[in-house]
XYZ file of C-alpha atoms in Angstrom:
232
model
C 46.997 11.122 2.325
C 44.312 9.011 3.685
C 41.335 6.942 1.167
C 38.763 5.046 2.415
C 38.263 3.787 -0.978
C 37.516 7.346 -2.412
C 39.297 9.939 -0.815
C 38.630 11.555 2.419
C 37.518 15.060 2.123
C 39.821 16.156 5.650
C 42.022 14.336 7.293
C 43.204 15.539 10.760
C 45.999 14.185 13.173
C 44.241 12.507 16.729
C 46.625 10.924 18.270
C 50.041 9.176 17.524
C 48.664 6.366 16.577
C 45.104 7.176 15.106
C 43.616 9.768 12.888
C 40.177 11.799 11.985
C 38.830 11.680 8.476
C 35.818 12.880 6.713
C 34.425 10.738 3.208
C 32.011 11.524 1.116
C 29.206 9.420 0.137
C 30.229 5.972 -0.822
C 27.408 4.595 -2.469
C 26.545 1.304 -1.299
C 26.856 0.468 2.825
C 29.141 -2.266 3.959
C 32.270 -2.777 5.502
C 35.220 -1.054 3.133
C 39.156 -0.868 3.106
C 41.404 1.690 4.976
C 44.485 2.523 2.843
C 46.716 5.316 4.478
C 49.831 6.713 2.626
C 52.410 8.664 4.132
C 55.859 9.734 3.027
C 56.775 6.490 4.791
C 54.883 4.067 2.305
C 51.307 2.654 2.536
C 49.154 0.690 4.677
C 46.035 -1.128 3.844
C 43.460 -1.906 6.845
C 41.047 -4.801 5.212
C 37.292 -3.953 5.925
C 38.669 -1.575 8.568
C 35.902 0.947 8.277
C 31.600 -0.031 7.701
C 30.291 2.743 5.795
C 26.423 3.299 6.790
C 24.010 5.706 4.657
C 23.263 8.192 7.714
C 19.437 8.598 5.793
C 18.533 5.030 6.048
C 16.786 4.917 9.846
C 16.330 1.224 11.206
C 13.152 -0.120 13.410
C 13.526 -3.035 14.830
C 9.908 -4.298 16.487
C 9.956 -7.210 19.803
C 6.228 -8.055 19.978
C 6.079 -11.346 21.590
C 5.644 -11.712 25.306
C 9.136 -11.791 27.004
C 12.530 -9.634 27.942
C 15.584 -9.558 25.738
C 18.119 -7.052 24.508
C 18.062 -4.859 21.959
C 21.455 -4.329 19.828
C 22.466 -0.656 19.200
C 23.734 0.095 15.575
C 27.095 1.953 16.016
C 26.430 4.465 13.287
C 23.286 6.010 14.747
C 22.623 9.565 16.746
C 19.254 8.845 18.141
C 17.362 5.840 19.309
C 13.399 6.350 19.376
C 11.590 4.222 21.845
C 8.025 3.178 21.655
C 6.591 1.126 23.968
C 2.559 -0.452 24.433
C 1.413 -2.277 26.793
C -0.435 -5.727 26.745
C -4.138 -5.791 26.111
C -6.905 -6.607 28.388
C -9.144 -9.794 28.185
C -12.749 -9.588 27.315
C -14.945 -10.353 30.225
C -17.226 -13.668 30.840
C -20.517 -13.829 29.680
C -23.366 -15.588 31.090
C -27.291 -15.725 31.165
C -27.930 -13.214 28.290
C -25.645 -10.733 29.318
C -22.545 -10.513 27.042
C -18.956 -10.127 28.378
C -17.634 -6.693 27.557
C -14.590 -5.864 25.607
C -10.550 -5.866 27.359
C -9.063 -2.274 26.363
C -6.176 -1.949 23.977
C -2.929 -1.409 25.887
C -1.274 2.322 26.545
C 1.849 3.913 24.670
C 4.863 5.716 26.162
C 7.836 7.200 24.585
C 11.045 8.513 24.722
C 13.864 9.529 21.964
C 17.513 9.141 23.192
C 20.276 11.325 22.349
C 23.729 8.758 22.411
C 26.112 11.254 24.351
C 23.752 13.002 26.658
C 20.977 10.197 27.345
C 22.552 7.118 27.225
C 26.431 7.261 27.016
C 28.333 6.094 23.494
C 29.674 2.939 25.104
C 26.458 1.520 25.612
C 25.719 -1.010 23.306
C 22.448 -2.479 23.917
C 19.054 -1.682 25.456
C 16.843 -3.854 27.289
C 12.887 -4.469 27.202
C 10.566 -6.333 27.972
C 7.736 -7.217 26.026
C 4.048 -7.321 28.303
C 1.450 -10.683 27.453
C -1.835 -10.136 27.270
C -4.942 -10.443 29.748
C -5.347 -14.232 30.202
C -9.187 -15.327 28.931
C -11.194 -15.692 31.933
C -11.620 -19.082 33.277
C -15.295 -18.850 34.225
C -17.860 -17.918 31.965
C -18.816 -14.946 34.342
C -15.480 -13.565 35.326
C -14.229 -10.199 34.551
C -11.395 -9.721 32.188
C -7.660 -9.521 33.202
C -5.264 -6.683 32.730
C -2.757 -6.991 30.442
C 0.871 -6.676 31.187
C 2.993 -3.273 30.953
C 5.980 -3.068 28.752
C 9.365 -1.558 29.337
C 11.592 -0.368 26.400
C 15.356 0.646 28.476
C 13.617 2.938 31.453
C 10.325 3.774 29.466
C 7.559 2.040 30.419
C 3.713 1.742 29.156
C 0.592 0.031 31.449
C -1.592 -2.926 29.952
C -4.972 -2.824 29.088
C -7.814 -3.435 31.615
C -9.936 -6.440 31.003
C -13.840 -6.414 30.213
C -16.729 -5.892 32.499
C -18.628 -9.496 33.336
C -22.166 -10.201 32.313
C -22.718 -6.342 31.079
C -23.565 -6.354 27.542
C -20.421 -4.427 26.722
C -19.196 -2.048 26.302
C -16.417 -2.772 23.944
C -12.744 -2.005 24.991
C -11.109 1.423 24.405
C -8.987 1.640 21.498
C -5.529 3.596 21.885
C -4.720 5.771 18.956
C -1.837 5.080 16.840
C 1.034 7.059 17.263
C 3.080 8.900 15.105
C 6.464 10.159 16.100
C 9.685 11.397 14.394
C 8.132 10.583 10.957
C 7.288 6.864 12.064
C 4.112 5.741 12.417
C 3.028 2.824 15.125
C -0.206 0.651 15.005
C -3.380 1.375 16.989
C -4.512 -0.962 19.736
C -8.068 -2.018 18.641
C -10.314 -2.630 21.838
C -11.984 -5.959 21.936
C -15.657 -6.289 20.811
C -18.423 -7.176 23.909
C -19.964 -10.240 23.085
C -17.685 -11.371 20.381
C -15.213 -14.059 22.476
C -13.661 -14.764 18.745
C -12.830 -11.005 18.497
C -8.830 -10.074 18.971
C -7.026 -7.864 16.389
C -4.351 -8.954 15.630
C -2.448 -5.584 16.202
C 0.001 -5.511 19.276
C -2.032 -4.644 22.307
C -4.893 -4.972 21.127
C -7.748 -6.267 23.708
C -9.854 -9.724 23.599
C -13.406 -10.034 23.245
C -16.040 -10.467 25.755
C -18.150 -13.628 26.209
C -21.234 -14.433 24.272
C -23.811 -16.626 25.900
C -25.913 -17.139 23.037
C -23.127 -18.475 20.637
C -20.502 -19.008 22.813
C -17.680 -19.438 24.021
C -18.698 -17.904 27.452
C -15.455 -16.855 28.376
C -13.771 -13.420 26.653
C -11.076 -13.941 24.836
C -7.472 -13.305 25.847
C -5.600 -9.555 24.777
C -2.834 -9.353 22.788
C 0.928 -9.026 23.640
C 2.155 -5.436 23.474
C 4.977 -4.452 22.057
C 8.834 -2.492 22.334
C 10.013 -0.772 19.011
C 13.886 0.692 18.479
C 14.265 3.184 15.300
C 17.509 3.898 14.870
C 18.462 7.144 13.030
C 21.354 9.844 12.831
């Protein structure tokens, strides 16, 4: 009879030397003991076994500019992957004529099936996070694109920056997005002629200049951003 520390509801014979059982619901998640008794005595594996709650879906969020590696929890089925680009910079403003807003940054997605789209031995995922549009560095220069994102092969564009010396118009906001349940932020658009404009969502786009108040130059976009959620 095999326990995992209540007892397994089947038990079924892999190999030789390793064997297939079903538990109930433990309670509490954690690592627990293996304790397998056979006509030949017992044997106790120590925090052999990590019991996870397969209702309790993980995101994890990267939303600072830069690439790293994202850690795969070995309990889950399916990996959702959101990805938004970097928002644009507001343009330069200069003789009356405000700086228009930099335009939030785009989403992309995909959901990934361990098994079919990515194989069960794979244990992490890489991204890559996409900065913002710099601020201009003249008072009448246009706004700069921000930079795409990449979540594993999924990959989302940046924002475009502002018009120069236009009066606007303000930046185009990308919708949030809902998906398997899970809902992700907007990407607010940057004001025109409002250089201290950026919201402070992920992707979101800078400012433009305002030559009456100043600063001239727009303001810089926000980083975008790579979410995991992890579920069974």
């Amino acid at each position: 009879m095999a326990w995992c520390e209540v007892e397994a509801t089947s038990v079924s014979v892999s190999s030789a030397t390793s064997l297939t059982c079903v538990v109930p619901t433990i309670g509490s998640e954690g690592a627990k003991n293996v304790v397998i008794t056979t006509s030949g005595g017992t044997a106790t594996a120590s925090s052999a076994f990590t019991y996870y709650n397969a209702y309790s879906a993980s995101l994890t969020s990267y939303t600072s500019a830069g690439s790293g590696t994202y850690a795969i929890p070995a309990w889950c089925n399916k990996i959702d992957v959101v990805v938004m680009g970097g928002g644009g910079s507001g343009g330069g403003s200069v003789f009356a004529n405000w700086g228009g807003g930099g335009d939030g940054g785009a989403y992309n997605y995909t959901t990934l099936t361990r098994g079919s789209e990515i194989s069960w031995a794979t244990s992490t995922l890489s991204y890559t996070v996409g900065a913002g549009g710099a601020a201009t560095s003249t008072s009448d220069g246009y706004g700069n694109s921000g930079a795409s994102s990449t979540g594993h092969s999924t990959t989302a564009s940046g924002g475009a920056g502002g018009s120069r010396q236009n009066n606007g118009p303000a930046g185009t906001t990308t919708a949030a997005l809902t998906l398997n349940g899970e809902t992700y932020p907007s990407a607010v658009g940057g004001n025109y002629g409002d250089s201290s404009n950026a919201n402070a969502n992920p992707g979101s786009g800078g400012g433009g200049g305002n030559s009456f108040s100043g600063p001239y130059v727009g303001k810089a976009g926000r980083a975008g951003a790579v979410y995991f959620r992890a579920y069974q």
